[in-house]
Amino acid sequence: MKNRSNKKFSIFIKVLLMHIFILALLDINFLKILGSEDNKVEIGNQVKFVNLKSISLEEIEKNREKIKQKKKELEELKKKKRLEELSKKKKLEEEKKKKLEEEKKKKLEEEKKKKLAAEKKKKLAAEKKKKLEIEKKKRLDEERRKAELKKLKKDEIEELQNYEIAKLEKELEELEKIEALIKQQNIRNAQLTDAEQRYILTIKAKIENNWLIPHNTKHDKICNVIVNQLPSGKVTSVKIHGCKGDSIYIDSLINAVWKSSPLPIAPDIEVFQDIIVLQFEEPN
């Protein structure tokens, strides 16, 4: 029985010493906790003296609870600190990640801006080149058009001149023919038989009867009219020659000839003339 008590006491002493050692490590003033000067413990390089008889079981239990509580608080503090460190580390990692993402985003935006700027520059250069090419083409087309127009104008002028010359030559030739015809007719008229003279005078009289001369017209006294006709007397063409009158006067004489168609028929085939040259004076 006595040995069992000694054994319990020995265990108790060991536990107590362990707690005291823990308190010393935690830098707790054990003397203050116990609240007695008799329970004196000097903590330095070694434990000098502990009066174990003055310590009750209740005080030991209280100290044990305090140690547990302190240990719990330390563990919670350590846990809290660890969580804070983890949170801080996580925050730093997130900030670092965010910063890297922002830098990456910024870099991508800068690259995008550079790419857009390069594309814009390239596009502007292409547009400028295209504009210059269009302007050059327009200028060349205009120069070509002017050259062609100049050549065409020159060709037209030459062609027109040639046409005018040919026309004048033809008119001159025709005029010479008419003059020759008139001379020939005058010579023939001087040699007409009575039947031919009566035939010519009959034609001339019919035309004069149909000739309505407008008032206030300017004209010369004599107008030569060259009439082409068929044997039936139908007029096929009328030409005026050597008549110095205005257009109204000349048109009135031409209309009179056409109005007289068909002309009087020749009494004999030998008397008929397909081309007749008549001289008209303004009738009284």
CSV table of C-alpha atoms in Angstrom, one decimal:
chain,number,residue,atom,x,y,z
A,1,MET,CA,0.0,0.0,0.0
A,2,LYS,CA,2.8,2.3,0.9
A,3,ASN,CA,4.7,1.4,-2.2
A,4,ARG,CA,1.7,2.3,-4.4
A,5,SER,CA,1.4,5.7,-2.7
A,6,ASN,CA,5.0,6.3,-3.3
A,7,LYS,CA,4.7,5.4,-6.9
A,8,LYS,CA,1.7,7.7,-7.4
A,9,PHE,CA,3.6,10.5,-5.7
A,10,SER,CA,6.6,9.9,-7.9
A,11,ILE,CA,4.4,10.1,-11.1
A,12,PHE,CA,2.9,13.3,-9.7
A,13,ILE,CA,6.3,14.9,-9.2
A,14,LYS,CA,7.3,14.0,-12.7
A,15,VAL,CA,4.2,15.5,-14.2
A,16,LEU,CA,4.6,18.6,-12.1
A,17,LEU,CA,8.2,19.1,-13.1
A,18,MET,CA,7.2,18.7,-16.7
A,19,HIS,CA,4.6,21.4,-16.4
A,20,ILE,CA,7.0,23.7,-14.6
A,21,PHE,CA,9.5,23.1,-17.4
A,22,ILE,CA,6.9,24.0,-19.9
A,23,LEU,CA,6.0,27.1,-18.0
A,24,ALA,CA,9.6,28.1,-17.9
A,25,LEU,CA,9.8,27.6,-21.7
A,26,LEU,CA,6.7,29.8,-22.1
A,27,ASP,CA,8.3,32.5,-20.1
A,28,ILE,CA,5.5,32.4,-17.5
A,29,ASN,CA,6.2,33.6,-14.0
A,30,PHE,CA,5.3,30.5,-12.1
A,31,LEU,CA,5.6,32.1,-8.8
A,32,LYS,CA,3.0,34.7,-9.7
A,33,ILE,CA,0.6,31.9,-10.8
A,34,LEU,CA,0.9,30.0,-7.6
A,35,GLY,CA,0.5,33.2,-5.6
A,36,SER,CA,2.9,32.3,-2.8
A,37,GLU,CA,6.5,33.3,-1.8
A,38,ASP,CA,7.1,29.9,-0.4
A,39,ASN,CA,6.6,28.3,-3.8
A,40,LYS,CA,9.8,29.9,-5.0
A,41,VAL,CA,11.3,28.9,-8.3
A,42,GLU,CA,14.4,30.6,-9.7
A,43,ILE,CA,14.6,30.2,-13.5
A,44,GLY,CA,17.9,30.7,-15.0
A,45,ASN,CA,20.4,28.3,-16.1
A,46,GLN,CA,18.8,25.7,-13.7
A,47,VAL,CA,15.9,25.2,-11.3
A,48,LYS,CA,17.3,25.9,-7.8
A,49,PHE,CA,14.4,25.2,-5.4
A,50,VAL,CA,10.7,24.2,-5.5
A,51,ASN,CA,8.7,23.8,-2.3
A,52,LEU,CA,6.3,21.0,-3.5
A,53,LYS,CA,4.6,20.6,-0.1
A,54,SER,CA,3.1,24.0,-0.3
A,55,ILE,CA,1.4,23.2,-3.7
A,56,SER,CA,-2.1,21.8,-3.5
A,57,LEU,CA,-3.7,19.5,-6.0
A,58,GLU,CA,-6.3,22.1,-6.8
A,59,GLU,CA,-3.6,24.6,-7.7
A,60,ILE,CA,-1.9,22.1,-9.9
A,61,GLU,CA,-5.2,21.4,-11.7
A,62,LYS,CA,-5.8,25.0,-12.2
A,63,ASN,CA,-2.3,25.4,-13.6
A,64,ARG,CA,-2.8,22.5,-15.8
A,65,GLU,CA,-6.0,24.0,-17.2
A,66,LYS,CA,-4.2,27.3,-17.7
A,67,ILE,CA,-1.4,25.5,-19.5
A,68,LYS,CA,-3.9,23.7,-21.7
A,69,GLN,CA,-5.7,27.0,-22.3
A,70,LYS,CA,-2.4,28.7,-23.1
A,71,LYS,CA,-1.4,25.8,-25.3
A,72,LYS,CA,-4.7,26.0,-27.1
A,73,GLU,CA,-4.4,29.7,-27.5
A,74,LEU,CA,-0.9,29.3,-28.8
A,75,GLU,CA,-2.1,26.6,-31.2
A,76,GLU,CA,-4.9,28.8,-32.4
A,77,LEU,CA,-2.5,31.7,-32.7
A,78,LYS,CA,-0.2,29.5,-34.6
A,79,LYS,CA,-3.0,28.3,-36.7
A,80,LYS,CA,-4.3,31.8,-37.2
A,81,LYS,CA,-0.8,33.0,-38.1
A,82,ARG,CA,-0.4,30.1,-40.5
A,83,LEU,CA,-3.8,30.9,-42.1
A,84,GLU,CA,-2.8,34.5,-42.3
A,85,GLU,CA,0.5,33.6,-43.9
A,86,LEU,CA,-1.4,31.3,-46.3
A,87,SER,CA,-3.9,34.0,-47.0
A,88,LYS,CA,-1.1,36.5,-47.4
A,89,LYS,CA,0.8,34.1,-49.7
A,90,LYS,CA,-2.4,33.4,-51.6
A,91,LYS,CA,-3.1,37.1,-51.9
A,92,LEU,CA,0.5,37.7,-53.1
A,93,GLU,CA,0.2,34.8,-55.6
A,94,GLU,CA,-3.1,36.2,-56.8
A,95,GLU,CA,-1.7,39.7,-57.0
A,96,LYS,CA,1.4,38.3,-58.8
A,97,LYS,CA,-0.9,36.3,-61.1
A,98,LYS,CA,-3.1,39.3,-61.6
A,99,LYS,CA,-0.1,41.5,-62.3
A,100,LEU,CA,1.2,38.9,-64.8
A,101,GLU,CA,-2.2,38.7,-66.5
A,102,GLU,CA,-2.4,42.5,-66.6
A,103,GLU,CA,1.2,42.7,-68.0
A,104,LYS,CA,0.2,39.9,-70.5
A,105,LYS,CA,-3.0,41.7,-71.4
A,106,LYS,CA,-1.1,45.0,-71.7
A,107,LYS,CA,1.5,43.4,-73.9
A,108,LEU,CA,-1.2,41.8,-76.1
A,109,GLU,CA,-3.0,45.2,-76.3
A,110,GLU,CA,0.3,46.9,-77.3
A,111,GLU,CA,1.0,44.1,-79.8
A,112,LYS,CA,-2.5,44.5,-81.1
A,113,LYS,CA,-2.1,48.3,-81.3
A,114,LYS,CA,1.2,47.9,-83.2
A,115,LYS,CA,-0.4,45.3,-85.5
A,116,LEU,CA,-3.4,47.6,-86.1
A,117,ALA,CA,-1.0,50.6,-86.7
A,118,ALA,CA,1.1,48.5,-89.1
A,119,GLU,CA,-2.1,47.3,-90.9
A,120,LYS,CA,-3.4,50.9,-91.0
A,121,LYS,CA,0.0,52.2,-92.3
A,122,LYS,CA,0.0,49.4,-94.9
A,123,LYS,CA,-3.6,50.1,-95.9
A,124,LEU,CA,-2.9,53.8,-96.2
A,125,ALA,CA,0.2,53.1,-98.3
A,126,ALA,CA,-1.8,50.8,-100.6
A,127,GLU,CA,-4.6,53.4,-100.9
A,128,LYS,CA,-2.1,56.1,-101.7
A,129,LYS,CA,-0.4,53.8,-104.3
A,130,LYS,CA,-3.8,53.0,-105.8
A,131,LYS,CA,-4.8,56.7,-105.8
A,132,LEU,CA,-1.5,57.6,-107.6
A,133,GLU,CA,-2.1,54.8,-110.1
A,134,ILE,CA,-5.6,56.0,-110.8
A,135,GLU,CA,-4.5,59.6,-111.2
A,136,LYS,CA,-1.7,58.4,-113.5
A,137,LYS,CA,-4.1,56.3,-115.5
A,138,LYS,CA,-6.5,59.3,-115.7
A,139,ARG,CA,-3.7,61.6,-116.8
A,140,LEU,CA,-2.5,59.1,-119.5
A,141,ASP,CA,-6.1,58.5,-120.6
A,142,GLU,CA,-6.7,62.3,-120.9
A,143,GLU,CA,-3.4,62.8,-122.8
A,144,ARG,CA,-4.3,59.9,-125.1
A,145,ARG,CA,-7.8,61.3,-125.6
A,146,LYS,CA,-6.5,64.8,-126.4
A,147,ALA,CA,-4.0,63.3,-128.8
A,148,GLU,CA,-6.7,61.2,-130.5
A,149,LEU,CA,-9.0,64.2,-130.6
A,150,LYS,CA,-6.3,66.3,-132.1
A,151,LYS,CA,-5.5,63.7,-134.7
A,152,LEU,CA,-9.2,63.2,-135.3
A,153,LYS,CA,-9.8,66.9,-135.6
A,154,LYS,CA,-6.8,67.1,-138.0
A,155,ASP,CA,-8.2,64.2,-140.0
A,156,GLU,CA,-11.7,65.7,-140.0
A,157,ILE,CA,-10.3,69.1,-141.1
A,158,GLU,CA,-8.4,67.4,-143.9
A,159,GLU,CA,-11.4,65.3,-144.8
A,160,LEU,CA,-13.7,68.3,-144.7
A,161,GLN,CA,-11.3,70.3,-146.8
A,162,ASN,CA,-11.0,67.5,-149.3
A,163,TYR,CA,-14.8,67.2,-149.3
A,164,GLU,CA,-15.2,71.0,-149.8
A,165,ILE,CA,-12.7,71.0,-152.5
A,166,ALA,CA,-14.3,68.0,-154.2
A,167,LYS,CA,-17.7,69.7,-153.8
A,168,LEU,CA,-16.5,72.9,-155.3
A,169,GLU,CA,-14.8,71.1,-158.1
A,170,LYS,CA,-18.1,69.2,-158.8
A,171,GLU,CA,-20.1,72.4,-158.6
A,172,LEU,CA,-17.6,74.1,-160.9
A,173,GLU,CA,-17.8,71.2,-163.3
A,174,GLU,CA,-21.6,71.2,-163.2
A,175,LEU,CA,-21.6,74.9,-163.7
A,176,GLU,CA,-19.4,74.6,-166.7
A,177,LYS,CA,-21.7,72.0,-168.1
A,178,ILE,CA,-24.7,74.2,-167.6
A,179,GLU,CA,-23.0,77.2,-169.2
A,180,ALA,CA,-22.0,75.0,-172.1
A,181,LEU,CA,-25.6,73.7,-172.3
A,182,ILE,CA,-27.0,77.2,-172.2
A,183,LYS,CA,-24.7,78.4,-175.0
A,184,GLN,CA,-25.6,75.3,-176.9
A,185,GLN,CA,-29.3,75.9,-176.3
A,186,ASN,CA,-29.0,79.6,-177.3
A,187,ILE,CA,-27.3,78.6,-180.5
A,188,ARG,CA,-30.0,76.0,-181.1
A,189,ASN,CA,-32.8,78.5,-180.2
A,190,ALA,CA,-31.5,80.7,-183.0
A,191,GLN,CA,-31.9,77.8,-185.4
A,192,LEU,CA,-35.3,76.6,-184.1
A,193,THR,CA,-38.1,75.8,-186.5
A,194,ASP,CA,-41.5,77.4,-186.2
A,195,ALA,CA,-42.8,74.2,-184.6
A,196,GLU,CA,-40.0,74.1,-182.0
A,197,GLN,CA,-40.4,77.8,-181.1
A,198,ARG,CA,-44.2,77.4,-180.6
A,199,TYR,CA,-43.5,74.3,-178.4
A,200,ILE,CA,-41.0,76.2,-176.2
A,201,LEU,CA,-43.3,79.3,-175.9
A,202,THR,CA,-46.2,77.0,-174.9
A,203,ILE,CA,-44.1,75.5,-172.1
A,204,LYS,CA,-42.9,78.9,-171.0
A,205,ALA,CA,-46.4,80.3,-171.0
A,206,LYS,CA,-47.8,77.5,-168.7
A,207,ILE,CA,-45.0,78.1,-166.2
A,208,GLU,CA,-45.5,81.9,-166.2
A,209,ASN,CA,-49.2,81.4,-165.6
A,210,ASN,CA,-48.4,79.3,-162.5
A,211,TRP,CA,-45.7,81.7,-161.2
A,212,LEU,CA,-46.8,83.7,-158.2
A,213,ILE,CA,-44.1,86.2,-157.3
A,214,PRO,CA,-44.2,87.4,-153.6
A,215,HIS,CA,-44.1,91.1,-153.1
A,216,ASN,CA,-40.9,93.0,-152.1
A,217,THR,CA,-38.6,90.3,-153.4
A,218,LYS,CA,-35.1,91.2,-154.7
A,219,HIS,CA,-34.1,89.7,-158.1
A,220,ASP,CA,-32.4,90.3,-161.4
A,221,LYS,CA,-34.3,90.7,-164.6
A,222,ILE,CA,-33.4,87.3,-166.2
A,223,CYS,CA,-33.3,83.8,-164.7
A,224,ASN,CA,-32.2,80.7,-166.5
A,225,VAL,CA,-34.2,77.6,-165.7
A,226,ILE,CA,-33.0,74.1,-166.7
A,227,VAL,CA,-35.8,71.6,-166.8
A,228,ASN,CA,-35.5,67.8,-167.3
A,229,GLN,CA,-38.6,66.1,-168.5
A,230,LEU,CA,-40.0,62.8,-169.8
A,231,PRO,CA,-41.7,62.4,-173.2
A,232,SER,CA,-45.0,62.6,-171.3
A,233,GLY,CA,-44.1,66.1,-170.1
A,234,LYS,CA,-43.5,65.0,-166.5
A,235,VAL,CA,-40.8,67.2,-164.9
A,236,THR,CA,-38.0,65.2,-163.2
A,237,SER,CA,-35.7,68.0,-162.1
A,238,VAL,CA,-35.5,71.8,-161.9
A,239,LYS,CA,-32.3,73.9,-161.7
A,240,ILE,CA,-31.9,77.6,-161.6
A,241,HIS,CA,-28.8,79.2,-163.1
A,242,GLY,CA,-27.6,82.8,-163.4
A,243,CYS,CA,-30.4,84.2,-161.3
A,244,LYS,CA,-29.5,87.0,-158.9
A,245,GLY,CA,-32.4,87.0,-156.6
A,246,ASP,CA,-33.3,86.2,-153.0
A,247,SER,CA,-34.4,82.7,-152.0
A,248,ILE,CA,-38.1,83.6,-152.0
A,249,TYR,CA,-38.0,84.7,-155.6
A,250,ILE,CA,-36.0,81.7,-156.8
A,251,ASP,CA,-38.2,79.2,-154.8
A,252,SER,CA,-41.4,80.8,-156.4
A,253,LEU,CA,-40.0,80.2,-159.9
A,254,ILE,CA,-39.0,76.6,-159.0
A,255,ASN,CA,-42.5,75.9,-157.5
A,256,ALA,CA,-44.1,77.3,-160.7
A,257,VAL,CA,-42.2,74.8,-162.8
A,258,TRP,CA,-43.1,71.9,-160.6
A,259,LYS,CA,-46.7,73.1,-160.6
A,260,SER,CA,-46.8,73.1,-164.4
A,261,SER,CA,-45.9,69.4,-164.6
A,262,PRO,CA,-46.8,67.7,-166.8
A,263,LEU,CA,-45.6,70.2,-169.4
A,264,PRO,CA,-47.2,70.5,-172.8
A,265,ILE,CA,-46.5,67.5,-175.0
A,266,ALA,CA,-44.3,68.0,-178.1
A,267,PRO,CA,-46.3,67.9,-181.4
A,268,ASP,CA,-43.6,65.6,-182.8
A,269,ILE,CA,-40.9,63.4,-181.5
A,270,GLU,CA,-38.3,65.4,-183.4
A,271,VAL,CA,-39.5,68.5,-181.6
A,272,PHE,CA,-39.3,67.0,-178.1
A,273,GLN,CA,-36.3,67.9,-175.9
A,274,ASP,CA,-35.6,66.1,-172.6
A,275,ILE,CA,-33.6,69.1,-171.4
A,276,ILE,CA,-35.0,72.5,-171.9
A,277,VAL,CA,-33.3,75.8,-171.0
A,278,LEU,CA,-35.8,78.6,-170.5
A,279,GLN,CA,-35.1,82.3,-169.7
A,280,PHE,CA,-37.6,84.1,-167.5
A,281,GLU,CA,-38.2,87.7,-166.7
A,282,GLU,CA,-40.5,89.0,-164.1
A,283,PRO,CA,-43.9,89.0,-165.8
A,284,ASN,CA,-45.6,92.4,-166.1
